[in-house]
mmCIF file of C-alpha atoms in Angstrom:
data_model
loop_
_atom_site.group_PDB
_atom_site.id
_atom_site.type_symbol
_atom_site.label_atom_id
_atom_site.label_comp_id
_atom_site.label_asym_id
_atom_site.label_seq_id
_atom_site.Cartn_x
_atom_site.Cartn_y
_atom_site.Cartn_z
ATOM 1 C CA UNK A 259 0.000 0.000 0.000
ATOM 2 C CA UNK A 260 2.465 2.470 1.346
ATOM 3 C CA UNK A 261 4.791 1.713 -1.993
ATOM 4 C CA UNK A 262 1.638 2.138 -4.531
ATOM 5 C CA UNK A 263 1.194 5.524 -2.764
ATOM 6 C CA UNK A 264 4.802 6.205 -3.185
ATOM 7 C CA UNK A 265 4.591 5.569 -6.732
ATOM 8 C CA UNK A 266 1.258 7.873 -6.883
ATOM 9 C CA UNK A 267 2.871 10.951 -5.184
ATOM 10 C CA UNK A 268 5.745 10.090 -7.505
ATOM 11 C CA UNK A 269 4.048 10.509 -10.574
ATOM 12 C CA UNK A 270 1.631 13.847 -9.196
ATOM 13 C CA UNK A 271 5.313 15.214 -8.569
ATOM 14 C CA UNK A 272 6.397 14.383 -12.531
ATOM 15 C CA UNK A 273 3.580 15.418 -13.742
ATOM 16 C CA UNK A 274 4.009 19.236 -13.452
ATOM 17 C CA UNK A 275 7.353 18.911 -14.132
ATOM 18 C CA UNK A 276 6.355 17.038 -17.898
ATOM 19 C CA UNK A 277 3.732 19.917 -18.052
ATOM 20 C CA UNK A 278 6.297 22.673 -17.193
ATOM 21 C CA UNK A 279 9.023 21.327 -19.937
ATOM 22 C CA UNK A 280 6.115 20.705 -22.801
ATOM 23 C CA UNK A 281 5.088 24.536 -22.057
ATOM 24 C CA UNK A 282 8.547 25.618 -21.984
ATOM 25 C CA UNK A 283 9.086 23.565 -25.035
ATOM 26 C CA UNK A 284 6.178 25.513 -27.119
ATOM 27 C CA UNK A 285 7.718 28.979 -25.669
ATOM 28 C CA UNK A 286 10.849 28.555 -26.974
ATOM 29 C CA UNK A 287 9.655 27.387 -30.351
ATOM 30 C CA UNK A 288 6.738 30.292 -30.870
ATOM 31 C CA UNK A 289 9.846 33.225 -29.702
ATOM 32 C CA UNK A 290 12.133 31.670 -31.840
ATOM 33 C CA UNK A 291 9.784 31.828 -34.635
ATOM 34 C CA UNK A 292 8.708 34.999 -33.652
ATOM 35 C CA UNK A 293 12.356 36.564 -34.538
ATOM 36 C CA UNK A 294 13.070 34.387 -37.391
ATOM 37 C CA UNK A 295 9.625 35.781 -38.862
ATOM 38 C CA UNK A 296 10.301 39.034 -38.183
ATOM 39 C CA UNK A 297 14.174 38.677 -39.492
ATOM 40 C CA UNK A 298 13.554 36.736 -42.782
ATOM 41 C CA UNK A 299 9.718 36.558 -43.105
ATOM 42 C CA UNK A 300 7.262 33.446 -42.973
ATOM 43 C CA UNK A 301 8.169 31.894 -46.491
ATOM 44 C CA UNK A 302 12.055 32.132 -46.399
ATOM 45 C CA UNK A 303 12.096 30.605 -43.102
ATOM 46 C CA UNK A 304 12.332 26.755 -42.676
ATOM 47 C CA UNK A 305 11.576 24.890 -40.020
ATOM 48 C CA UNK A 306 14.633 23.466 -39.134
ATOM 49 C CA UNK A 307 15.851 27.090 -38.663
ATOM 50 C CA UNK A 308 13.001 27.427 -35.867
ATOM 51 C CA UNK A 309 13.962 24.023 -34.245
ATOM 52 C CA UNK A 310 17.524 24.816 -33.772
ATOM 53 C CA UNK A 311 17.083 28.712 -32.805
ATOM 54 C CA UNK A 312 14.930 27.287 -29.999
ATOM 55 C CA UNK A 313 17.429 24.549 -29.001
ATOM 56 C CA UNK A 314 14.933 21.743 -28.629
ATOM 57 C CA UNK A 315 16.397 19.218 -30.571
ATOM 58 C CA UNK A 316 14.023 17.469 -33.325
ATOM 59 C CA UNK A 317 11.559 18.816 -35.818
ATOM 60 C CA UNK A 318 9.247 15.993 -33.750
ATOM 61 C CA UNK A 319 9.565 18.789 -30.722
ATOM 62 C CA UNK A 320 7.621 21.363 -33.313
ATOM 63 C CA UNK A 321 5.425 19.041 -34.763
ATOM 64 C CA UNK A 322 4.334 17.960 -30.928
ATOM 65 C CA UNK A 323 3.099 21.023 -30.525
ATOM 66 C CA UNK A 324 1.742 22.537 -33.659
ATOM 67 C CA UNK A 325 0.611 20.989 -36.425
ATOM 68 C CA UNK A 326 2.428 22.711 -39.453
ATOM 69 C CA UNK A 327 4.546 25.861 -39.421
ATOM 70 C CA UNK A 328 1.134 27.880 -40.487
ATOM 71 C CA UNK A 329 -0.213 26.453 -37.035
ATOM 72 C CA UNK A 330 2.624 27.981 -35.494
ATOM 73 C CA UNK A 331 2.898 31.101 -37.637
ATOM 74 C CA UNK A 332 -1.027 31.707 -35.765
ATOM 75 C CA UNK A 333 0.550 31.479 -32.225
ATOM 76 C CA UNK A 334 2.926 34.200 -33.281
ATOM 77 C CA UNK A 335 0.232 35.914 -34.599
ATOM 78 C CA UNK A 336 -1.976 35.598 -31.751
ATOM 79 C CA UNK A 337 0.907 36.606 -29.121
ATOM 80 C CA UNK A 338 1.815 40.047 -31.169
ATOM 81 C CA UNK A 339 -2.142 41.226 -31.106
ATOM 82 C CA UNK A 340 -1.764 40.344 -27.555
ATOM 83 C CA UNK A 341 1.318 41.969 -26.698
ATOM 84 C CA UNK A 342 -0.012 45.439 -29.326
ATOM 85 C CA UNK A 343 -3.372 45.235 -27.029
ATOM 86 C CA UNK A 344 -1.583 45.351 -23.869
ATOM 87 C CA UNK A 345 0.298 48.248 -24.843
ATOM 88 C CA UNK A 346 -2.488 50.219 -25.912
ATOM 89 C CA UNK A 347 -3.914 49.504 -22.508
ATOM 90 C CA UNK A 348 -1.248 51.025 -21.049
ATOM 91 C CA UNK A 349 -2.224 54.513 -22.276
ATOM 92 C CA UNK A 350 -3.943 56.862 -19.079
ATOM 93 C CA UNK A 351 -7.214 57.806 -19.492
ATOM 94 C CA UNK A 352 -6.911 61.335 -20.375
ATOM 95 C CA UNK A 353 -9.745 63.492 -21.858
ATOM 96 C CA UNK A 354 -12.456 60.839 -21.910
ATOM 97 C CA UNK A 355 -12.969 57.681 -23.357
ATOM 98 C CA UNK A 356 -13.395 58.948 -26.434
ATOM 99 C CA UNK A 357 -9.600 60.353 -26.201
ATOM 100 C CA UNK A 358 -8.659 57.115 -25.291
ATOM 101 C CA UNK A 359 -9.860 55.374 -28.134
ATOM 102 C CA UNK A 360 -8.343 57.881 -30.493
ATOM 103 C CA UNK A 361 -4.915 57.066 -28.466
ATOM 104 C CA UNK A 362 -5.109 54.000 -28.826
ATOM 105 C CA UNK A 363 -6.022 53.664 -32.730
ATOM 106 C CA UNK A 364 -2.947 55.944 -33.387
ATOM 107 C CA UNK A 365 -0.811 54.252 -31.598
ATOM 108 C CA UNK A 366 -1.900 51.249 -33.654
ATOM 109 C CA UNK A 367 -0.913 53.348 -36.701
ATOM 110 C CA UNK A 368 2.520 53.949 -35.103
ATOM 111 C CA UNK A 369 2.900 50.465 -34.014
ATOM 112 C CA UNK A 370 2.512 49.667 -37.832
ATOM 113 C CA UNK A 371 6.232 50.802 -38.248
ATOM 114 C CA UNK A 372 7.788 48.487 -36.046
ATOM 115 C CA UNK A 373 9.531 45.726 -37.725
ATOM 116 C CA UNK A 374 7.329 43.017 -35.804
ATOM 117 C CA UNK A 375 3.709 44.548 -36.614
ATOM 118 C CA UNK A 376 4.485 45.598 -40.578
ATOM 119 C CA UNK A 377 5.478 41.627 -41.313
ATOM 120 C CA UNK A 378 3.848 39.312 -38.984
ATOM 121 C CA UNK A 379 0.484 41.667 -38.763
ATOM 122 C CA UNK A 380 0.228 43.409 -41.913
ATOM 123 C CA UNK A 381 2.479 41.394 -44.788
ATOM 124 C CA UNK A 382 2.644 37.914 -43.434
ATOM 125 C CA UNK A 383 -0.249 37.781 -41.987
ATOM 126 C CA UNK A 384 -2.891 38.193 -44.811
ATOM 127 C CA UNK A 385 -0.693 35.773 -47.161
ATOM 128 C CA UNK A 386 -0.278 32.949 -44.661
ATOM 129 C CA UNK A 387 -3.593 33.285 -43.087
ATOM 130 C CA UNK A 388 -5.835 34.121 -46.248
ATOM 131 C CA UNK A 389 -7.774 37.811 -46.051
ATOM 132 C CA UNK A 390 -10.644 36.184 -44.556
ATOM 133 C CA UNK A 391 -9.309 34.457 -41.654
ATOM 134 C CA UNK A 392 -6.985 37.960 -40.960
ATOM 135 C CA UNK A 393 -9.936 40.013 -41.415
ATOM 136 C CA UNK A 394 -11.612 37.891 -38.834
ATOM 137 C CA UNK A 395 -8.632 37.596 -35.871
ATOM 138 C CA UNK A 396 -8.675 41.616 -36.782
ATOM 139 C CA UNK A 397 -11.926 41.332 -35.911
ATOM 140 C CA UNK A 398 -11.495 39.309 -32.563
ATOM 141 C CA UNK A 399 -8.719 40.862 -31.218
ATOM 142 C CA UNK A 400 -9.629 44.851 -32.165
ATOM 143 C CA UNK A 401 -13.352 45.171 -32.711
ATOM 144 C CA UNK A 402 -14.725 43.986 -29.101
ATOM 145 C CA UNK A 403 -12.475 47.257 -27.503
ATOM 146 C CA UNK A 404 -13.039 49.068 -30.186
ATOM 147 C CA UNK A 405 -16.674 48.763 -29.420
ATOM 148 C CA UNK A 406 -16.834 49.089 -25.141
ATOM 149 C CA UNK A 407 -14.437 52.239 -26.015
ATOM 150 C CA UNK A 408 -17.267 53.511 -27.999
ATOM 151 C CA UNK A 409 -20.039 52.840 -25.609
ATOM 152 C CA UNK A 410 -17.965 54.664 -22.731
ATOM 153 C CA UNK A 411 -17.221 57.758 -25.116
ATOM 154 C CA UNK A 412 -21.221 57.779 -25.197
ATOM 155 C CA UNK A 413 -21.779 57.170 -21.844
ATOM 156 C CA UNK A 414 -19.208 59.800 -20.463
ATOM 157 C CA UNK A 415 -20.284 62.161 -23.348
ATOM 158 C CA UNK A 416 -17.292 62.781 -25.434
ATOM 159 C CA UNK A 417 -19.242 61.032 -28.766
ATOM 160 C CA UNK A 418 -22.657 61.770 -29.777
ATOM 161 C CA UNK A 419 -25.252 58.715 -29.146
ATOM 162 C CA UNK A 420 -25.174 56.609 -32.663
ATOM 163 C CA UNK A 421 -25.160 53.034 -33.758
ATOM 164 C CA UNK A 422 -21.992 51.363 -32.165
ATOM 165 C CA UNK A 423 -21.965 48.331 -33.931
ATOM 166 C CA UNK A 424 -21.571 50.340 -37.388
ATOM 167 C CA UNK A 425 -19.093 52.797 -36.143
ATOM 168 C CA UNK A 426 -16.844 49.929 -34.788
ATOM 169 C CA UNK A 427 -16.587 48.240 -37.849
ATOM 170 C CA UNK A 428 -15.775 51.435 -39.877
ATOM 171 C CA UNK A 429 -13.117 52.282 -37.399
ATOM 172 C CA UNK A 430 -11.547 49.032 -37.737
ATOM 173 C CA UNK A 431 -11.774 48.697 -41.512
ATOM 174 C CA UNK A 432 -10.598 52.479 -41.658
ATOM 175 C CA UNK A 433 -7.146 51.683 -39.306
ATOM 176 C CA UNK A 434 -6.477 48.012 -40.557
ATOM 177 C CA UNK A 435 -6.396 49.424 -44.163
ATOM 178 C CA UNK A 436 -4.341 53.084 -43.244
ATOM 179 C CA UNK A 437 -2.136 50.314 -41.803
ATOM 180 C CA UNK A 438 -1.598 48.148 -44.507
ATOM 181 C CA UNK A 439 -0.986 51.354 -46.724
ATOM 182 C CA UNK A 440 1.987 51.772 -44.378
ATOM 183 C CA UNK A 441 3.569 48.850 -44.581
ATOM 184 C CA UNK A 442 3.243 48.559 -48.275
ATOM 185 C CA UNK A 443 4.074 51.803 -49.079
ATOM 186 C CA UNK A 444 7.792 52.644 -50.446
ATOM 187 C CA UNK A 445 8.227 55.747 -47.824
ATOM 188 C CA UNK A 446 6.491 54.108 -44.908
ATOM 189 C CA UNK A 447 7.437 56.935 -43.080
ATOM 190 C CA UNK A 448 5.809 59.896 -45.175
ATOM 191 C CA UNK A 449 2.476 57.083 -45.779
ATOM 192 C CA UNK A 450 2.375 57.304 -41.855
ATOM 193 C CA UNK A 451 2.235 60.842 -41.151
ATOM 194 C CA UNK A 452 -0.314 61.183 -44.387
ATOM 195 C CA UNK A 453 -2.881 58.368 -42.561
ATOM 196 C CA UNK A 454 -2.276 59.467 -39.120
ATOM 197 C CA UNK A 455 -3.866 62.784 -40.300
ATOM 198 C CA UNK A 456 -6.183 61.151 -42.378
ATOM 199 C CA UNK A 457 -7.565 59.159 -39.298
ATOM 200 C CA UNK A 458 -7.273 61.317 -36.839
ATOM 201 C CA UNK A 459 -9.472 64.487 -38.387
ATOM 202 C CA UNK A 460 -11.788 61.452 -39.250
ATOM 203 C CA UNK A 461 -11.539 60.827 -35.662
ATOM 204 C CA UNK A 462 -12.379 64.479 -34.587
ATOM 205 C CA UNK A 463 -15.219 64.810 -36.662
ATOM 206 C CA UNK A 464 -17.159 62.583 -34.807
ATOM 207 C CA UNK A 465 -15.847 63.955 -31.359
ATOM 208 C CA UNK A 466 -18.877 65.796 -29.748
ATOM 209 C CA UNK A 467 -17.866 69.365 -29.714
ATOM 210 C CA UNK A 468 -16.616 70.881 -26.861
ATOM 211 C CA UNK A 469 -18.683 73.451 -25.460
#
């Protein structure tokens, strides 16, 4: 009895530690993808490159854990939305929700310089993925804040009351495709500037007016 209990504890005791390495494992291989993405893009980089920059041996370690390098070109994905969403959380609540959202949506547009965003976001991602299953993680990832941001700008009073749903979706459409203009543009610096004004006098239009 006492040895079968032995061998129980044993094995609860393992078992996080199997757990720990497998998650360790799939961390290593989606930030080792992440830079080899960002360095070469999706299609010049192979997967044997992504095995050895993460040091776990095999090809069998990546294949454990996703099921093709698409599979883990989507965790990359996912994990620079995430990261891009946490920084635009980040910015204070000055002026009103309304100012807020504006914040954040430029930042977005700024964000669209960075290395990581212009090819894993806005070049890579659309090619890999195909337009419709980017235009819906777009969807997941920006509309839903997008959309409480509006209803708070119309609670608090810094947008006029009007169909959220609609205005979400422009919004989105409208900074998803000023982005993509940036990152395809030869001068992506210039193409910036030019749809940062763009969007933000869009963006002030539909401000309610100060009194």
């Amino acid at each position: 009895m006492k040895r079968g209990r032995r061998r129980e504890q044993a094995g609860t005791r393992r078992a996080p530690t199997v757990a720990a390495r497998a998650a360790e494992t799939r961390a290593a291989l989606i930030s080792a993808a992440r830079r080899l993405f960002v360095e070469k893009g999706y299609f010049a980089t192979g997967t044997e490159e992504i095995v050895a920059a993460a040091g776990v041996g095999t090809r069998g370690a990546l294949y454990h854990h996703f099921e093709d390098k698409r599979a883990l070109f989507l965790a990359v994905f996912e994990l620079v939305e995430e990261n891009l969403i946490a920084a635009a959380g980040d910015i204070a609540p000055v002026g009103g929700a309304f100012e807020v959202l504006r914040g954040g949506l430029l930042g977005f547009l700024d964000a669209s310089l960075t290395p990581e965003v212009q090819r894993v976001l806005l070049i890579d991602g659309p090619a890999v993925l195909g337009w419709q299953e980017w235009r819906e993680l777009e969807e997941r990832f920006g509309l839903g804040i997008i959309r409480s941001l509006l209803e708070l700008a119309v609670s608090d009073g810094t947008l006029p009351p009007q169909p959220i749903d609609a205005l979400a979706h422009v919004l989105l459409a409208a900074v998803d495709e000023a982005a993509l203009f940036i990152a395809n543009a030869e001068d992506k610096h210039v193409a910036k500037e030019q749809v940062v004004g763009a969007v933000d006098r869009l963006l002030r239009g539909l401000a309610t007016p100060a009194e």
